Amino acid sequence: MSRAKASREARPPAFWYREARKGWLRRKAGSVLCCDDVPVAQLAERFGTPLYVYSASTIVDRLRAFDNAFRTIAHSVCYSVKANSALGILRLISGLRCGFDVVSGGELERVLQVDKRAARKVVFSGVGKTKEEMRQALKAKILLFNVESESELWALAEVAATLKRVAPIALRVNPDVAAETHPYISTGLRKHKFGIPISEARSLYAWASGSRHLKVAGISVHIGSQITEVKPFRATMERVAELVQVLRQDGHQIEFVDAGGGLGICYEDSSAPEFSHHVVAYAEAVVRPLRGLKVHLLLEPGRSIVGPAGALLTSVLYKKKNDGRRFLVVDAAMNDLLRPSLYNAYHEIIPTTADSHATTGRENVDVVGPVCETGDFLARDRELPIVNEGDLLAILDAGAYGMSQSSNYNTRPRPAEVLVDGKSVKLIRRRESVTDLLRPESF
Ligand code: LLP
């Protein structure tokens, strides 16, 4: 069976086709793609395209399922802001009493903007924190610094000393566990830049505990992203659990284990298990090795919460044929959604209307944007229903690492973002204008 046929035509509950009727006899007129209860074509008409559309109820449901899967252990879900950092989405998530995982002063500022008190549930990860960022996070009184090198420990101790503060720390250990995912987003092997080798952890913890301005509080780990198998998570936590015991014997107070993020979603496989089941299997893999250790578990999911809750709407500008290859030139491009170009990632693309008689047929096309690079594609050699110029398409599973990885390449203003909740529609980011883009520049 071809890839296109194996995949689902829409992704309920966020995106689904609703039967539309026309005329006073309310005859069936095919179906229209909706986000929650709102036809996406209405959103495109109102806000233009390309347009990011998110389903609030889907984010809430997924977050609840995630949280619920870990109910057997003391835990906090710290949503990974990098996946989608829109203030409107952070506000929604902070309303569910979640914490946050940030990797820059900018992300921390976003979190503080939506909720000043959220700092006490913030963990700060990343291999290159600047002293300025450390200062900002210390002043905000965040929960935990996930430190990734010896030099960073020194820098943090120094900054904390000048502020007369004590920085709560976990060392991010590199467990040397392989996880099957794209090599750009795999992080848990010795050869990667992340964390410190687990074999060196003991001596660094000893050093850290000697500083009056550092407080050893936990261990952190993150082995990569878009990992759909749960085995590597279990293997990682087994190593971490061993380390918890060793460090406690050394006299350290290990209160937190931060398991990072990384749980993958199904971009194309219709036979994949329901999220609520998948997350339970994941939770079991993470929690079992920690049983009896009385730690507080921190979790940093990003993609699994917001990925399937978002779609990028785009209009077909032109159809063209070059040497037998068919192209749909659409108004979204690699600057709006980088994942296909950067990781050769698959995103399902569906039309926003489906003819109930399905008479249109299908054809193989490349869906490409207007950016001047051959690498600017959203799908290649994809079998799609035949569409016309002016038609609207939805690129699914674009809620994570879509807008947050967008750029202004080719001086293209970034799309607007809309958050739908049932019947209600909120513009959470207006479309950029070229004037916005030129403002910081001078000549
Ligand atoms: N925690 C840490 C320390 C991380 O580095 C990441 C992701 C997460 C949590 C969240 O992982 P998630 O649950 O979303 O898998 N741009 C790539 C993904 C990069 C992930 C980077 N780190 C993509 O579009 O696939």
GROMACS .gro file of C-alpha atoms and ligand atoms in nm:
model
  468
    1MET     CA    1   0.000   0.000   0.000
    2SER     CA    2   0.134   0.345  -0.082
    3ARG     CA    3   0.236   0.582   0.194
    4ALA     CA    4  -0.047   0.820   0.104
    5LYS     CA    5  -0.313   0.552   0.121
    6ALA     CA    6  -0.186   0.417   0.451
    7SER     CA    7  -0.227   0.752   0.618
    8ARG     CA    8  -0.547   0.890   0.760
    9GLU     CA    9  -0.742   1.155   0.574
   10ALA     CA   10  -0.784   1.377   0.878
   11ARG     CA   11  -0.670   1.372   1.237
   12PRO     CA   12  -0.958   1.381   1.478
   13PRO     CA   13  -1.023   1.526   1.726
   14ALA     CA   14  -0.820   1.832   1.618
   15PHE     CA   15  -0.884   1.815   1.244
   16TRP     CA   16  -1.181   1.631   1.098
   17TYR     CA   17  -1.424   1.647   0.807
   18ARG     CA   18  -1.779   1.761   0.875
   19GLU     CA   19  -2.059   1.697   0.632
   20ALA     CA   20  -2.162   2.025   0.468
   21ARG     CA   21  -2.506   2.087   0.320
   22LYS     CA   22  -2.629   2.343   0.071
   23GLY     CA   23  -2.955   2.491  -0.056
   24TRP     CA   24  -3.285   2.506   0.133
   25LEU     CA   25  -3.322   2.130   0.094
   26ARG     CA   26  -2.987   2.107   0.275
   27ARG     CA   27  -2.851   1.860   0.027
   28LYS     CA   28  -2.518   1.695   0.100
   29ALA     CA   29  -2.238   1.899  -0.054
   30GLY     CA   30  -1.929   1.704   0.044
   31SER     CA   31  -1.746   1.772   0.364
   32VAL     CA   32  -1.530   2.049   0.498
   33LEU     CA   33  -1.225   2.023   0.719
   34CYS     CA   34  -1.279   2.168   1.065
   35CYS     CA   35  -1.052   2.252   1.354
   36ASP     CA   36  -1.265   2.173   1.657
   37ASP     CA   37  -1.601   2.318   1.543
   38VAL     CA   38  -1.473   2.576   1.298
   39PRO     CA   39  -1.435   2.514   0.922
   40VAL     CA   40  -1.073   2.597   0.847
   41ALA     CA   41  -1.170   2.765   0.517
   42GLN     CA   42  -1.346   3.033   0.726
   43LEU     CA   43  -1.022   3.093   0.914
   44ALA     CA   44  -0.823   3.118   0.592
   45GLU     CA   45  -1.072   3.367   0.455
   46ARG     CA   46  -1.062   3.577   0.770
   47PHE     CA   47  -0.690   3.570   0.844
   48GLY     CA   48  -0.532   3.482   0.509
   49THR     CA   49  -0.277   3.210   0.432
   50PRO     CA   50  -0.032   3.070   0.518
   51LEU     CA   51  -0.192   3.034   0.858
   52TYR     CA   52  -0.111   2.825   1.164
   53VAL     CA   53  -0.424   2.687   1.331
   54TYR     CA   54  -0.420   2.514   1.670
   55SER     CA   55  -0.686   2.324   1.862
   56ALA     CA   56  -0.689   2.424   2.228
   57SER     CA   57  -0.899   2.126   2.332
   58THR     CA   58  -0.649   1.886   2.175
   59ILE     CA   59  -0.360   2.045   2.364
   60VAL     CA   60  -0.555   2.024   2.689
   61ASP     CA   61  -0.659   1.662   2.628
   62ARG     CA   62  -0.307   1.551   2.543
   63LEU     CA   63  -0.159   1.727   2.841
   64ARG     CA   64  -0.416   1.565   3.069
   65ALA     CA   65  -0.348   1.221   2.919
   66PHE     CA   66   0.023   1.275   2.970
   67ASP     CA   67  -0.018   1.390   3.327
   68ASN     CA   68  -0.258   1.108   3.405
   69ALA     CA   69  -0.019   0.843   3.275
   70PHE     CA   70   0.229   0.943   3.547
   71ARG     CA   71  -0.021   0.955   3.833
   72THR     CA   72   0.152   0.674   4.021
   73ILE     CA   73   0.459   0.885   4.091
   74ALA     CA   74   0.520   1.237   4.226
   75HIS     CA   75   0.585   1.438   3.911
   76SER     CA   76   0.562   1.772   3.733
   77VAL     CA   77   0.509   1.819   3.363
   78CYS     CA   78   0.737   2.097   3.237
   79TYR     CA   79   0.619   2.165   2.881
   80SER     CA   80   0.913   2.218   2.648
   81VAL     CA   81   0.867   2.574   2.525
   82LYS     CA   82   1.080   2.529   2.212
   83ALA     CA   83   0.817   2.307   2.051
   84ASN     CA   84   0.572   2.595   2.027
   85SER     CA   85   0.644   2.912   2.219
   86ALA     CA   86   0.340   3.122   2.126
   87LEU     CA   87   0.228   3.322   2.429
   88GLY     CA   88  -0.131   3.215   2.365
   89ILE     CA   89  -0.030   2.851   2.393
   90LEU     CA   90   0.193   2.906   2.696
   91ARG     CA   91  -0.098   3.080   2.867
   92LEU     CA   92  -0.327   2.785   2.794
   93ILE     CA   93  -0.068   2.541   2.929
   94SER     CA   94   0.017   2.744   3.238
   95GLY     CA   95  -0.356   2.749   3.318
   96LEU     CA   96  -0.330   2.372   3.358
   97ARG     CA   97  -0.074   2.419   3.635
   98CYS     CA   98   0.215   2.297   3.421
   99GLY     CA   99   0.574   2.397   3.452
  100PHE     CA  100   0.807   2.474   3.163
  101ASP     CA  101   1.137   2.363   3.017
  102VAL     CA  102   1.326   2.659   2.868
  103VAL     CA  103   1.654   2.679   2.678
  104SER     CA  104   1.715   3.053   2.658
  105GLY     CA  105   1.655   3.379   2.838
  106GLY     CA  106   1.404   3.457   2.565
  107GLU     CA  107   1.197   3.150   2.640
  108LEU     CA  108   1.213   3.226   3.012
  109GLU     CA  109   1.086   3.577   2.943
  110ARG     CA  110   0.794   3.433   2.746
  111VAL     CA  111   0.700   3.211   3.040
  112LEU     CA  112   0.725   3.499   3.288
  113GLN     CA  113   0.509   3.715   3.062
  114VAL     CA  114   0.223   3.468   3.080
  115ASP     CA  115   0.266   3.391   3.449
  116LYS     CA  116   0.513   3.558   3.686
  117ARG     CA  117   0.471   3.278   3.938
  118ALA     CA  118   0.556   3.006   3.687
  119ALA     CA  119   0.931   3.052   3.751
  120ARG     CA  120   0.924   2.811   4.041
  121LYS     CA  121   0.825   2.538   3.796
  122VAL     CA  122   1.084   2.622   3.531
  123VAL     CA  123   1.379   2.404   3.441
  124PHE     CA  124   1.655   2.559   3.234
  125SER     CA  125   1.830   2.325   2.987
  126GLY     CA  126   2.087   2.385   2.713
  127VAL     CA  127   2.460   2.350   2.646
  128GLY     CA  128   2.535   2.720   2.609
  129LYS     CA  129   2.369   2.927   2.879
  130THR     CA  130   2.526   3.271   2.901
  131LYS     CA  131   2.603   3.437   3.234
  132GLU     CA  132   2.336   3.693   3.157
  133GLU     CA  133   2.080   3.416   3.114
  134MET     CA  134   2.196   3.255   3.438
  135ARG     CA  135   2.153   3.586   3.619
  136GLN     CA  136   1.803   3.628   3.478
  137ALA     CA  137   1.704   3.275   3.582
  138LEU     CA  138   1.854   3.309   3.931
  139LYS     CA  139   1.668   3.633   3.988
  140ALA     CA  140   1.346   3.471   3.873
  141LYS     CA  141   1.411   3.183   4.120
  142ILE     CA  142   1.363   2.895   3.880
  143LEU     CA  143   1.329   2.538   4.003
  144LEU     CA  144   1.635   2.379   3.843
  145PHE     CA  145   1.936   2.442   3.622
  146ASN     CA  146   2.022   2.142   3.406
  147VAL     CA  147   2.396   2.188   3.379
  148GLU     CA  148   2.579   2.033   3.085
  149SER     CA  149   2.953   2.080   3.149
  150GLU     CA  150   3.213   2.145   3.416
  151SER     CA  151   3.279   2.494   3.280
  152GLU     CA  152   2.911   2.574   3.304
  153LEU     CA  153   2.912   2.467   3.670
  154TRP     CA  154   3.195   2.713   3.740
  155ALA     CA  155   3.017   2.992   3.557
  156LEU     CA  156   2.691   2.929   3.739
  157ALA     CA  157   2.862   2.916   4.080
  158GLU     CA  158   3.031   3.247   4.001
  159VAL     CA  159   2.711   3.421   3.891
  160ALA     CA  160   2.520   3.285   4.192
  161ALA     CA  161   2.796   3.410   4.423
  162THR     CA  162   2.776   3.765   4.285
  163LEU     CA  163   2.399   3.762   4.334
  164LYS     CA  164   2.434   3.598   4.677
  165ARG     CA  165   2.206   3.321   4.565
  166VAL     CA  166   2.220   2.944   4.562
  167ALA     CA  167   2.155   2.778   4.227
  168PRO     CA  168   1.964   2.447   4.239
  169ILE     CA  169   2.129   2.213   3.993
  170ALA     CA  170   2.100   1.880   3.818
  171LEU     CA  171   2.375   1.755   3.593
  172ARG     CA  172   2.250   1.645   3.256
  173VAL     CA  173   2.410   1.310   3.207
  174ASN     CA  174   2.466   1.150   2.872
  175PRO     CA  175   2.360   0.788   2.918
  176ASP     CA  176   2.509   0.660   2.591
  177VAL     CA  177   2.180   0.508   2.481
  178ALA     CA  178   2.097   0.494   2.110
  179ALA     CA  179   1.749   0.599   2.009
  180GLU     CA  180   1.613   0.557   1.662
  181THR     CA  181   1.532   0.899   1.526
  182HIS     CA  182   1.673   1.151   1.281
  183PRO     CA  183   2.048   1.197   1.357
  184TYR     CA  184   2.001   1.574   1.398
  185ILE     CA  185   1.769   1.524   1.694
  186SER     CA  186   1.931   1.227   1.866
  187THR     CA  187   2.121   1.347   2.172
  188GLY     CA  188   2.195   1.056   2.405
  189LEU     CA  189   2.515   0.913   2.260
  190ARG     CA  190   2.868   0.975   2.384
  191LYS     CA  191   2.960   1.146   2.057
  192HIS     CA  192   2.689   1.412   2.093
  193LYS     CA  193   2.751   1.758   2.235
  194PHE     CA  194   2.494   1.714   2.510
  195GLY     CA  195   2.538   1.642   2.877
  196ILE     CA  196   2.834   1.497   3.060
  197PRO     CA  197   2.941   1.133   3.026
  198ILE     CA  198   2.757   0.936   3.292
  199SER     CA  199   3.093   0.788   3.400
  200GLU     CA  200   3.219   1.134   3.499
  201ALA     CA  201   2.907   1.236   3.689
  202ARG     CA  202   3.026   1.129   4.033
  203SER     CA  203   3.333   1.350   4.042
  204LEU     CA  204   3.146   1.652   3.909
  205TYR     CA  205   2.869   1.610   4.166
  206ALA     CA  206   3.138   1.599   4.434
  207TRP     CA  207   3.283   1.919   4.302
  208ALA     CA  208   2.943   2.090   4.280
  209SER     CA  209   2.851   1.998   4.636
  210GLY     CA  210   3.167   2.174   4.753
  211SER     CA  211   3.036   2.510   4.629
  212ARG     CA  212   2.829   2.719   4.870
  213HIS     CA  213   2.645   2.869   4.576
  214LEU     CA  214   2.529   2.547   4.416
  215LYS     CA  215   2.276   2.307   4.557
  216VAL     CA  216   2.277   1.959   4.414
  217ALA     CA  217   1.910   1.874   4.367
  218GLY     CA  218   1.879   1.614   4.093
  219ILE     CA  219   1.986   1.435   3.778
  220SER     CA  220   1.864   1.517   3.431
  221VAL     CA  221   1.869   1.336   3.101
  222HIS     CA  222   1.727   1.377   2.751
  223ILE     CA  223   1.811   1.129   2.478
  224GLY     CA  224   1.652   1.290   2.175
  225SER     CA  225   1.325   1.375   2.010
  226GLN     CA  226   1.064   1.194   1.798
  227ILE     CA  227   1.144   0.861   1.964
  228THR     CA  228   0.850   0.629   1.911
  229GLU     CA  229   0.988   0.315   2.078
  230VAL     CA  230   0.975   0.317   2.457
  231LYS     CA  231   1.273   0.082   2.510
  232PRO     CA  232   1.547   0.348   2.494
  233PHE     CA  233   1.362   0.546   2.761
  234ARG     CA  234   1.359   0.243   2.989
  235ALA     CA  235   1.729   0.173   2.929
  236THR     CA  236   1.809   0.535   3.007
  237MET     CA  237   1.611   0.542   3.329
  238GLU     CA  238   1.775   0.220   3.443
  239ARG     CA  239   2.113   0.393   3.419
  240VAL     CA  240   1.980   0.703   3.587
  241ALA     CA  241   1.826   0.500   3.871
  242GLU     CA  242   2.163   0.337   3.937
  243LEU     CA  243   2.326   0.678   3.947
  244VAL     CA  244   2.064   0.808   4.193
  245GLN     CA  245   2.165   0.532   4.433
  246VAL     CA  246   2.538   0.587   4.390
  247LEU     CA  247   2.504   0.962   4.441
  248ARG     CA  248   2.288   0.916   4.748
  249GLN     CA  249   2.549   0.685   4.892
  250ASP     CA  250   2.798   0.965   4.828
  251GLY     CA  251   2.579   1.185   5.045
  252HIS     CA  252   2.402   1.396   4.780
  253GLN     CA  253   2.037   1.486   4.811
  254ILE     CA  254   1.889   1.374   4.485
  255GLU     CA  255   1.533   1.495   4.496
  256PHE     CA  256   1.456   1.534   4.124
  257VAL     CA  257   1.497   1.311   3.824
  258ASP     CA  258   1.434   1.504   3.504
  259ALA     CA  259   1.353   1.255   3.228
  260GLY     CA  260   1.356   1.516   2.951
  261GLY     CA  261   1.118   1.495   2.655
  262GLY     CA  262   1.132   1.306   2.332
  263LEU     CA  263   0.816   1.097   2.304
  264GLY     CA  264   0.739   1.074   1.934
  265ILE     CA  265   0.412   1.114   1.749
  266CYS     CA  266   0.282   0.936   1.440
  267TYR     CA  267   0.319   1.159   1.139
  268GLU     CA  268   0.202   0.900   0.890
  269ASP     CA  269   0.116   0.562   1.036
  270SER     CA  270  -0.256   0.506   1.069
  271SER     CA  271  -0.209   0.182   1.264
  272ALA     CA  272  -0.032   0.366   1.546
  273PRO     CA  273  -0.179   0.329   1.894
  274GLU     CA  274  -0.396   0.602   2.047
  275PHE     CA  275  -0.196   0.865   2.230
  276SER     CA  276  -0.350   0.776   2.566
  277HIS     CA  277  -0.220   0.418   2.527
  278HIS     CA  278   0.117   0.518   2.389
  279VAL     CA  279   0.181   0.760   2.673
  280VAL     CA  280   0.092   0.493   2.929
  281ALA     CA  281   0.355   0.261   2.778
  282TYR     CA  282   0.603   0.546   2.786
  283ALA     CA  283   0.520   0.626   3.149
  284GLU     CA  284   0.567   0.264   3.246
  285ALA     CA  285   0.910   0.255   3.081
  286VAL     CA  286   1.018   0.571   3.260
  287VAL     CA  287   0.867   0.502   3.600
  288ARG     CA  288   0.946   0.134   3.655
  289PRO     CA  289   1.323   0.176   3.705
  290LEU     CA  290   1.256   0.456   3.953
  291ARG     CA  291   1.019   0.259   4.176
  292GLY     CA  292   1.107   0.285   4.542
  293LEU     CA  293   1.358   0.566   4.495
  294LYS     CA  294   1.120   0.838   4.617
  295VAL     CA  295   1.224   1.095   4.361
  296HIS     CA  296   1.014   1.375   4.214
  297LEU     CA  297   0.999   1.312   3.841
  298LEU     CA  298   1.019   1.603   3.598
  299LEU     CA  299   0.902   1.556   3.240
  300GLU     CA  300   0.968   1.784   2.947
  301PRO     CA  301   0.732   1.687   2.665
  302GLY     CA  302   0.696   1.922   2.370
  303ARG     CA  303   0.601   1.760   2.041
  304SER     CA  304   0.370   1.498   2.192
  305ILE     CA  305   0.156   1.774   2.346
  306VAL     CA  306   0.127   2.029   2.065
  307GLY     CA  307   0.234   1.849   1.743
  308PRO     CA  308  -0.097   1.695   1.633
  309ALA     CA  309  -0.291   1.996   1.766
  310GLY     CA  310  -0.170   2.223   1.487
  311ALA     CA  311  -0.195   2.251   1.110
  312LEU     CA  312  -0.052   2.493   0.860
  313LEU     CA  313  -0.308   2.612   0.606
  314THR     CA  314  -0.178   2.704   0.266
  315SER     CA  315  -0.331   2.805  -0.067
  316VAL     CA  316  -0.235   2.658  -0.402
  317LEU     CA  317  -0.090   2.943  -0.608
  318TYR     CA  318   0.000   2.760  -0.927
  319LYS     CA  319   0.008   2.417  -1.079
  320LYS     CA  320   0.294   2.343  -1.312
  321LYS     CA  321   0.461   2.054  -1.491
  322ASN     CA  322   0.834   2.034  -1.559
  323ASP     CA  323   0.955   1.746  -1.767
  324GLY     CA  324   0.667   1.526  -1.658
  325ARG     CA  325   0.697   1.611  -1.286
  326ARG     CA  326   0.395   1.784  -1.140
  327PHE     CA  327   0.428   2.066  -0.889
  328LEU     CA  328   0.182   2.241  -0.665
  329VAL     CA  329   0.332   2.579  -0.582
  330VAL     CA  330   0.173   2.687  -0.255
  331ASP     CA  331   0.202   3.006  -0.051
  332ALA     CA  332   0.371   2.837   0.248
  333ALA     CA  333   0.740   2.760   0.226
  334MET     CA  334   1.043   2.624   0.410
  335ASN     CA  335   1.066   2.947   0.607
  336ASP     CA  336   0.719   2.876   0.753
  337LEU     CA  337   0.767   2.501   0.810
  338LEU     CA  338   1.128   2.387   0.795
  339ARG     CA  339   1.089   2.023   0.898
  340PRO     CA  340   1.048   1.868   0.549
  341SER     CA  341   1.354   2.055   0.416
  342LEU     CA  342   1.572   2.006   0.723
  343TYR     CA  343   1.491   1.650   0.827
  344ASN     CA  344   1.316   1.524   0.516
  345ALA     CA  345   1.022   1.498   0.755
  346TYR     CA  346   0.685   1.368   0.638
  347HIS     CA  347   0.378   1.580   0.706
  348GLU     CA  348   0.042   1.461   0.584
  349ILE     CA  349  -0.125   1.709   0.348
  350ILE     CA  350  -0.499   1.705   0.292
  351PRO     CA  351  -0.746   1.921   0.101
  352THR     CA  352  -0.984   2.124   0.315
  353THR     CA  353  -1.289   2.003   0.127
  354ALA     CA  354  -1.366   1.645   0.042
  355ASP     CA  355  -1.615   1.576  -0.232
  356SER     CA  356  -1.862   1.319  -0.101
  357HIS     CA  357  -1.869   1.152  -0.445
  358ALA     CA  358  -1.487   1.149  -0.459
  359THR     CA  359  -1.480   1.201  -0.833
  360THR     CA  360  -1.166   1.408  -0.853
  361GLY     CA  361  -0.903   1.134  -0.876
  362ARG     CA  362  -0.549   1.151  -0.747
  363GLU     CA  363  -0.209   1.249  -0.881
  364ASN     CA  364   0.151   1.248  -0.766
  365VAL     CA  365   0.290   1.593  -0.699
  366ASP     CA  366   0.569   1.784  -0.530
  367VAL     CA  367   0.424   2.045  -0.297
  368VAL     CA  368   0.668   2.333  -0.304
  369GLY     CA  369   0.689   2.689  -0.177
  370PRO     CA  370   0.797   3.014  -0.341
  371VAL     CA  371   1.145   3.021  -0.181
  372CYS     CA  372   1.437   3.015  -0.424
  373GLU     CA  373   1.585   2.680  -0.329
  374THR     CA  374   1.526   2.330  -0.460
  375GLY     CA  375   1.526   2.229  -0.094
  376ASP     CA  376   1.208   2.431  -0.044
  377PHE     CA  377   0.947   2.158  -0.041
  378LEU     CA  378   0.668   2.049   0.190
  379ALA     CA  379   0.617   1.710   0.027
  380ARG     CA  380   0.782   1.523  -0.257
  381ASP     CA  381   0.629   1.279  -0.498
  382ARG     CA  382   0.315   1.268  -0.286
  383GLU     CA  383  -0.009   1.114  -0.404
  384LEU     CA  384  -0.283   1.369  -0.336
  385PRO     CA  385  -0.639   1.421  -0.452
  386ILE     CA  386  -0.632   1.646  -0.760
  387VAL     CA  387  -0.668   2.007  -0.651
  388ASN     CA  388  -0.697   2.334  -0.840
  389GLU     CA  389  -0.525   2.668  -0.824
  390GLY     CA  390  -0.682   2.867  -0.541
  391ASP     CA  391  -0.768   2.556  -0.338
  392LEU     CA  392  -0.676   2.535   0.028
  393LEU     CA  393  -0.461   2.259   0.178
  394ALA     CA  394  -0.388   2.167   0.539
  395ILE     CA  395  -0.043   2.042   0.639
  396LEU     CA  396  -0.105   1.831   0.947
  397ASP     CA  397   0.095   1.776   1.268
  398ALA     CA  398   0.255   2.117   1.236
  399GLY     CA  399   0.186   2.232   1.592
  400ALA     CA  400   0.537   2.144   1.714
  401TYR     CA  401   0.858   2.286   1.567
  402GLY     CA  402   0.657   2.460   1.298
  403MET     CA  403   0.618   2.827   1.382
  404SER     CA  404   0.892   2.802   1.644
  405GLN     CA  405   1.146   2.714   1.373
  406SER     CA  406   1.015   2.963   1.118
  407SER     CA  407   1.230   3.239   0.975
  408ASN     CA  408   1.208   3.541   0.752
  409TYR     CA  409   1.420   3.390   0.475
  410ASN     CA  410   1.351   3.558   0.142
  411THR     CA  411   1.208   3.850   0.348
  412ARG     CA  412   0.887   3.655   0.393
  413PRO     CA  413   0.672   3.779   0.681
  414ARG     CA  414   0.577   3.493   0.909
  415PRO     CA  415   0.220   3.356   0.920
  416ALA     CA  416  -0.050   3.451   1.167
  417GLU     CA  417  -0.146   3.199   1.438
  418VAL     CA  418  -0.497   3.120   1.549
  419LEU     CA  419  -0.610   2.923   1.854
  420VAL     CA  420  -0.948   2.755   1.818
  421ASP     CA  421  -1.143   2.631   2.116
  422GLY     CA  422  -1.475   2.469   2.025
  423LYS     CA  423  -1.650   2.743   1.833
  424SER     CA  424  -1.432   3.026   1.957
  425VAL     CA  425  -1.144   3.165   1.755
  426LYS     CA  426  -0.858   3.374   1.888
  427LEU     CA  427  -0.585   3.537   1.686
  428ILE     CA  428  -0.278   3.475   1.905
  429ARG     CA  429  -0.027   3.627   1.667
  430ARG     CA  430  -0.104   3.862   1.383
  431ARG     CA  431   0.061   3.815   1.047
  432GLU     CA  432   0.393   3.995   1.022
  433SER     CA  433   0.426   4.278   0.774
  434VAL     CA  434   0.733   4.367   0.572
  435THR     CA  435   0.748   4.684   0.781
  436ASP     CA  436   0.787   4.466   1.094
  437LEU     CA  437   1.078   4.290   0.929
  438LEU     CA  438   1.262   4.604   0.825
  439ARG     CA  439   1.216   4.792   1.153
  440PRO     CA  440   1.543   4.685   1.329
  441GLU     CA  441   1.756   4.771   1.027
  442SER     CA  442   1.928   5.092   0.919
  443PHE     CA  443   2.142   5.194   0.625
  444LLP     N1  444   1.399   1.865   2.673
  444LLP     C1  445   1.515   1.891   2.610
  444LLP     C2  446   1.637   1.910   2.689
  444LLP     C3  447   1.518   1.900   2.470
  444LLP     O1  448   1.633   1.925   2.407
  444LLP     C4  449   1.398   1.881   2.396
  444LLP     C5  450   1.397   1.892   2.250
  444LLP     C6  451   1.279   1.855   2.467
  444LLP     C7  452   1.284   1.847   2.607
  444LLP     C8  453   1.146   1.835   2.400
  444LLP     O2  454   1.147   1.722   2.319
  444LLP     P1  455   1.011   1.670   2.249
  444LLP     O3  456   0.921   1.616   2.356
  444LLP     O4  457   0.949   1.784   2.177
  444LLP     O5  458   1.060   1.564   2.156
  444LLP     N2  459   1.324   2.057   1.568
  444LLP     C9  460   1.316   1.913   1.581
  444LLP    C10  461   1.309   1.870   1.726
  444LLP    C11  462   1.420   1.924   1.812
  444LLP    C12  463   1.411   1.881   1.957
  444LLP    C13  464   1.508   1.952   2.041
  444LLP     N3  465   1.500   1.922   2.182
  444LLP    C14  466   1.200   1.862   1.498
  444LLP     O6  467   1.130   1.941   1.436
  444LLP     O7  468   1.178   1.742   1.493
   0.00000   0.00000   0.00000
